[in-house]
Amino acid sequence: EGVRKASARTMHPFRNFTRNFDQRLVLAGARSAPPPVESPEPVRPKQPTHGDVREAWELTKWGADAVRAGRAVCRIWRKDGSTGTGFMVGESLVVTAVHVIGSDEQCAGSQAEFGQERDKEGAYSKVTVKAYARKRVAWSGNEVSVVEVEGAPGREWGVLSLAEEVEAGQRVYVVHHPKGDFKKVSGLGSETTIERVDGGVLVHSGDTLPGSSGAPILDGSWKVVGVHFGTERGGAGNTG
């Protein structure tokens, strides 16, 4: 059986949409839907990975920036019961994977949930904010959607910023909701890295499961280098 690796779309195509991703996107995206950003066809996802996944409270060991980054990540529930992951990039804008929310029709009845995680004692958070999706305002190829949600949850939960560079070999972290579970983090217990970057698609060794799609791939400064959308077989090394 081939080795399984996780795939993600880099955020660099969005530089054509906005240079200051976390500030200008909320202005440009909320008013008009730009045409799709041209991007190469990626290696398609095949099998989920699994293994080194920690509870989100462990981000406290990595400092305030890590904690702030984790807060901006949400669980997405669709009306058909399927789940995914997303993250705030503006006061009312969530980034996720296209196969989580890929159309205005899929926005109907879908919601982003914030604060879904366990504390050090294993108790789950009773502070939950739900924001219903309104419409899709931008997209990149067949992998990344930007969705406008009701209210302004980014004011309370924060927004993530776009990294300037992404390169093979750098260490990364994945904050996600695998299988719709409480928020988890991959890369804290073992060194997760970017295996390669190929035509706007990066392959990383972070452990993921169904429901992780749409999760931010974060660098050592807790800025976004990519958006997780699936897995592939082949290559060297073991992802779990």
Short mmCIF file of C-alpha atoms in Angstrom, two decimals:
data_model
loop_
_atom_site.label_atom_id
_atom_site.label_comp_id
_atom_site.label_asym_id
_atom_site.label_seq_id
_atom_site.Cartn_x
_atom_site.Cartn_y
_atom_site.Cartn_z
CA GLU A 1 0.00 0.00 0.00
CA GLY A 2 1.32 3.44 -0.89
CA VAL A 3 2.29 5.99 1.68
CA ARG A 4 -0.45 8.56 2.30
CA LYS A 5 0.28 12.27 2.26
CA ALA A 6 -1.93 15.28 2.75
CA SER A 7 -2.50 17.89 0.07
CA ALA A 8 -3.29 21.57 0.42
CA ARG A 9 -3.82 24.55 -1.83
CA THR A 10 -1.36 27.37 -1.22
CA MET A 11 -2.88 30.77 -0.51
CA HIS A 12 -0.67 32.56 -3.04
CA PRO A 13 -3.33 32.69 -5.84
CA PHE A 14 -5.30 35.04 -3.60
CA ARG A 15 -2.56 37.66 -3.91
CA ASN A 16 -4.25 38.61 -7.19
CA PHE A 17 -7.41 39.25 -5.18
CA THR A 18 -5.81 41.17 -2.33
CA ARG A 19 -2.33 41.85 -0.99
CA ASN A 20 -3.46 42.40 2.59
CA PHE A 21 -5.52 39.20 2.93
CA ASP A 22 -6.96 39.63 6.40
CA GLN A 23 -7.97 43.30 5.96
CA ARG A 24 -8.77 44.07 2.31
CA LEU A 25 -10.53 40.76 1.67
CA VAL A 26 -13.38 41.71 3.97
CA LEU A 27 -13.93 44.85 1.89
CA ALA A 28 -13.45 43.47 -1.61
CA GLY A 29 -15.07 40.09 -1.01
CA ALA A 30 -18.21 41.25 0.76
CA ARG A 31 -19.21 43.51 -2.12
CA SER A 32 -18.61 41.51 -5.26
CA ALA A 33 -17.65 38.02 -6.37
CA PRO A 34 -14.47 38.09 -8.49
CA PRO A 35 -13.98 35.54 -11.27
CA PRO A 36 -12.34 32.25 -10.32
CA VAL A 37 -8.56 32.40 -9.95
CA GLU A 38 -6.88 30.20 -12.53
CA SER A 39 -4.89 27.39 -10.93
CA PRO A 40 -3.34 24.10 -12.06
CA GLU A 41 -5.23 20.87 -11.47
CA PRO A 42 -3.83 19.27 -8.29
CA VAL A 43 -3.21 15.65 -7.43
CA ARG A 44 -6.62 14.47 -6.29
CA PRO A 45 -7.19 13.29 -2.69
CA LYS A 46 -7.51 9.55 -2.11
CA GLN A 47 -7.08 8.37 1.49
CA PRO A 48 -7.18 10.13 4.89
CA THR A 49 -4.21 10.09 7.21
CA HIS A 50 -4.27 9.69 10.98
CA GLY A 51 -2.00 9.55 14.01
CA ASP A 52 -0.37 12.45 15.86
CA VAL A 53 -3.34 14.69 16.69
CA ARG A 54 -3.41 16.73 19.92
CA GLU A 55 -6.14 18.62 21.74
CA ALA A 56 -6.27 22.34 20.91
CA TRP A 57 -5.59 23.43 24.50
CA GLU A 58 -1.97 22.34 23.98
CA LEU A 59 -1.50 25.44 21.84
CA THR A 60 -1.10 27.27 25.17
CA LYS A 61 2.34 25.65 25.41
CA TRP A 62 3.34 27.39 22.18
CA GLY A 63 2.51 30.95 23.15
CA ALA A 64 -0.11 33.65 22.65
CA ASP A 65 0.21 33.74 18.85
CA ALA A 66 -0.54 30.02 18.65
CA VAL A 67 -3.59 30.41 20.88
CA ARG A 68 -4.88 33.34 18.81
CA ALA A 69 -4.45 31.34 15.62
CA GLY A 70 -6.36 28.41 17.08
CA ARG A 71 -9.30 30.59 18.11
CA ALA A 72 -9.89 31.69 14.50
CA VAL A 73 -10.48 28.11 13.34
CA CYS A 74 -14.08 26.87 13.20
CA ARG A 75 -16.04 23.70 12.61
CA ILE A 76 -18.39 23.77 9.64
CA TRP A 77 -21.67 21.86 9.68
CA ARG A 78 -23.67 21.48 6.48
CA LYS A 79 -27.40 20.90 6.49
CA ASP A 80 -26.83 17.36 5.15
CA GLY A 81 -24.88 16.53 8.33
CA SER A 82 -21.40 16.52 6.77
CA THR A 83 -18.61 18.48 8.45
CA GLY A 84 -15.45 20.33 7.59
CA THR A 85 -13.07 22.94 8.96
CA GLY A 86 -12.72 26.63 8.19
CA PHE A 87 -10.95 29.73 9.47
CA MET A 88 -11.61 33.44 9.65
CA VAL A 89 -9.82 35.85 7.30
CA GLY A 90 -12.07 38.85 7.91
CA GLU A 91 -14.80 39.91 10.32
CA SER A 92 -17.43 37.98 8.33
CA LEU A 93 -15.37 35.82 5.95
CA VAL A 94 -14.44 32.15 6.36
CA VAL A 95 -12.04 30.18 4.18
CA THR A 96 -12.75 26.47 3.68
CA ALA A 97 -12.39 23.75 1.04
CA VAL A 98 -14.61 23.77 -2.04
CA HIS A 99 -15.93 20.28 -1.32
CA VAL A 100 -17.03 21.51 2.13
CA ILE A 101 -18.89 24.54 0.75
CA GLY A 102 -18.66 24.99 -2.98
CA SER A 103 -21.75 26.98 -3.92
CA ASP A 104 -24.36 29.41 -2.66
CA GLU A 105 -26.80 26.48 -2.52
CA GLN A 106 -24.51 24.63 -0.09
CA CYS A 107 -24.33 27.74 2.08
CA ALA A 108 -28.04 27.41 2.85
CA GLY A 109 -28.38 25.84 6.29
CA SER A 110 -24.60 25.57 6.79
CA GLN A 111 -22.98 27.12 9.83
CA ALA A 112 -19.56 27.87 11.29
CA GLU A 113 -19.08 26.98 14.96
CA PHE A 114 -16.40 28.58 17.13
CA GLY A 115 -15.08 27.53 20.55
CA GLN A 116 -15.60 23.80 20.06
CA GLU A 117 -12.67 22.35 22.01
CA ARG A 118 -11.73 20.58 25.24
CA ASP A 119 -9.70 22.06 28.07
CA LYS A 120 -6.76 20.48 29.91
CA GLU A 121 -9.12 18.54 32.20
CA GLY A 122 -11.04 17.14 29.24
CA ALA A 123 -14.15 19.27 29.73
CA TYR A 124 -15.62 20.74 26.56
CA SER A 125 -16.14 24.45 26.11
CA LYS A 126 -19.65 25.72 26.79
CA VAL A 127 -18.89 28.93 24.89
CA THR A 128 -20.06 28.31 21.35
CA VAL A 129 -20.81 30.87 18.65
CA LYS A 130 -22.69 29.77 15.54
CA ALA A 131 -22.69 31.85 12.36
CA TYR A 132 -24.82 30.78 9.40
CA ALA A 133 -23.26 30.92 5.95
CA ARG A 134 -24.76 33.50 3.57
CA LYS A 135 -22.94 33.20 0.24
CA ARG A 136 -19.67 32.25 -1.43
CA VAL A 137 -17.74 35.37 -2.44
CA ALA A 138 -14.48 34.05 -3.88
CA TRP A 139 -12.76 30.84 -4.88
CA SER A 140 -9.48 29.44 -6.20
CA GLY A 141 -9.63 26.60 -8.71
CA ASN A 142 -11.36 23.50 -7.35
CA GLU A 143 -9.99 23.59 -3.81
CA VAL A 144 -10.61 26.81 -1.83
CA SER A 145 -13.79 28.79 -1.09
CA VAL A 146 -14.26 32.08 0.74
CA VAL A 147 -17.69 32.22 2.38
CA GLU A 148 -19.47 35.19 3.91
CA VAL A 149 -21.21 34.39 7.22
CA GLU A 150 -23.76 36.33 9.24
CA GLY A 151 -22.60 38.70 11.97
CA ALA A 152 -18.94 39.44 12.54
CA PRO A 153 -17.41 36.47 14.43
CA GLY A 154 -13.93 37.59 13.38
CA ARG A 155 -14.20 40.45 15.86
CA GLU A 156 -14.45 38.03 18.77
CA TRP A 157 -12.49 35.03 17.53
CA GLY A 158 -9.83 36.81 15.48
CA VAL A 159 -8.59 36.38 11.92
CA LEU A 160 -5.60 34.62 10.39
CA SER A 161 -2.97 36.32 8.25
CA LEU A 162 -1.36 35.09 5.05
CA ALA A 163 2.31 34.07 5.15
CA GLU A 164 4.68 35.73 2.69
CA GLU A 165 6.56 32.56 1.74
CA VAL A 166 6.03 28.81 1.57
CA GLU A 167 8.76 26.31 0.77
CA ALA A 168 9.47 22.61 0.97
CA GLY A 169 11.01 21.46 4.24
CA GLN A 170 9.51 24.10 6.51
CA ARG A 171 7.69 23.02 9.65
CA VAL A 172 3.93 23.50 9.71
CA TYR A 173 0.91 22.88 11.93
CA VAL A 174 -2.67 21.92 11.10
CA VAL A 175 -5.59 23.13 13.27
CA HIS A 176 -8.71 21.19 12.38
CA HIS A 177 -11.92 19.37 13.36
CA PRO A 178 -11.30 15.77 12.21
CA LYS A 179 -14.58 13.85 11.77
CA GLY A 180 -16.42 16.85 13.21
CA ASP A 181 -14.75 16.31 16.60
CA PHE A 182 -13.56 18.98 19.00
CA LYS A 183 -10.71 21.13 17.69
CA LYS A 184 -7.36 19.33 17.29
CA VAL A 185 -3.81 20.24 16.24
CA SER A 186 -1.39 18.16 14.18
CA GLY A 187 2.33 18.88 14.31
CA LEU A 188 2.79 19.60 18.02
CA GLY A 189 3.99 16.14 19.01
CA SER A 190 5.97 15.31 15.88
CA GLU A 191 7.58 17.51 13.28
CA THR A 192 5.12 18.05 10.45
CA THR A 193 6.69 19.50 7.32
CA ILE A 194 5.87 20.56 3.78
CA GLU A 195 7.10 17.75 1.57
CA ARG A 196 6.90 19.67 -1.69
CA VAL A 197 5.20 22.57 -3.44
CA ASP A 198 4.03 21.89 -6.98
CA GLY A 199 2.07 24.35 -9.10
CA GLY A 200 0.18 25.97 -6.25
CA VAL A 201 -0.46 22.66 -4.46
CA LEU A 202 1.62 21.74 -1.43
CA VAL A 203 1.97 18.28 0.09
CA HIS A 204 2.41 18.14 3.87
CA SER A 205 2.92 15.34 6.39
CA GLY A 206 0.30 16.54 8.88
CA ASP A 207 -2.09 13.91 10.24
CA THR A 208 -5.67 14.51 9.09
CA LEU A 209 -9.03 12.75 8.76
CA PRO A 210 -12.32 13.41 6.96
CA GLY A 211 -13.62 16.67 8.41
CA SER A 212 -10.15 18.23 8.35
CA SER A 213 -10.74 19.66 4.88
CA GLY A 214 -10.60 23.45 4.90
CA ALA A 215 -8.14 23.58 7.79
CA PRO A 216 -5.34 26.17 7.73
CA ILE A 217 -1.78 24.97 7.25
CA LEU A 218 0.22 27.29 9.54
CA ASP A 219 3.91 28.14 9.60
CA GLY A 220 6.09 28.77 12.66
CA SER A 221 4.71 32.32 12.93
CA TRP A 222 1.15 30.91 12.92
CA LYS A 223 0.34 32.42 9.53
CA VAL A 224 -1.45 30.58 6.73
CA VAL A 225 0.62 28.92 4.00
CA GLY A 226 -2.15 26.71 2.63
CA VAL A 227 -5.60 25.17 2.99
CA HIS A 228 -5.92 21.41 3.52
CA PHE A 229 -8.21 19.68 1.02
CA GLY A 230 -7.28 15.98 0.89
CA THR A 231 -4.61 13.30 0.68
CA GLU A 232 -2.60 11.41 -1.91
CA ARG A 233 -0.60 8.22 -2.15
CA GLY A 234 3.08 7.92 -2.96
CA GLY A 235 6.31 9.58 -1.93
CA ALA A 236 8.78 8.87 0.87
CA GLY A 237 8.10 8.92 4.58
CA ASN A 238 5.11 7.97 6.66
CA THR A 239 2.26 10.25 7.64
CA GLY A 240 0.75 7.95 10.22
#
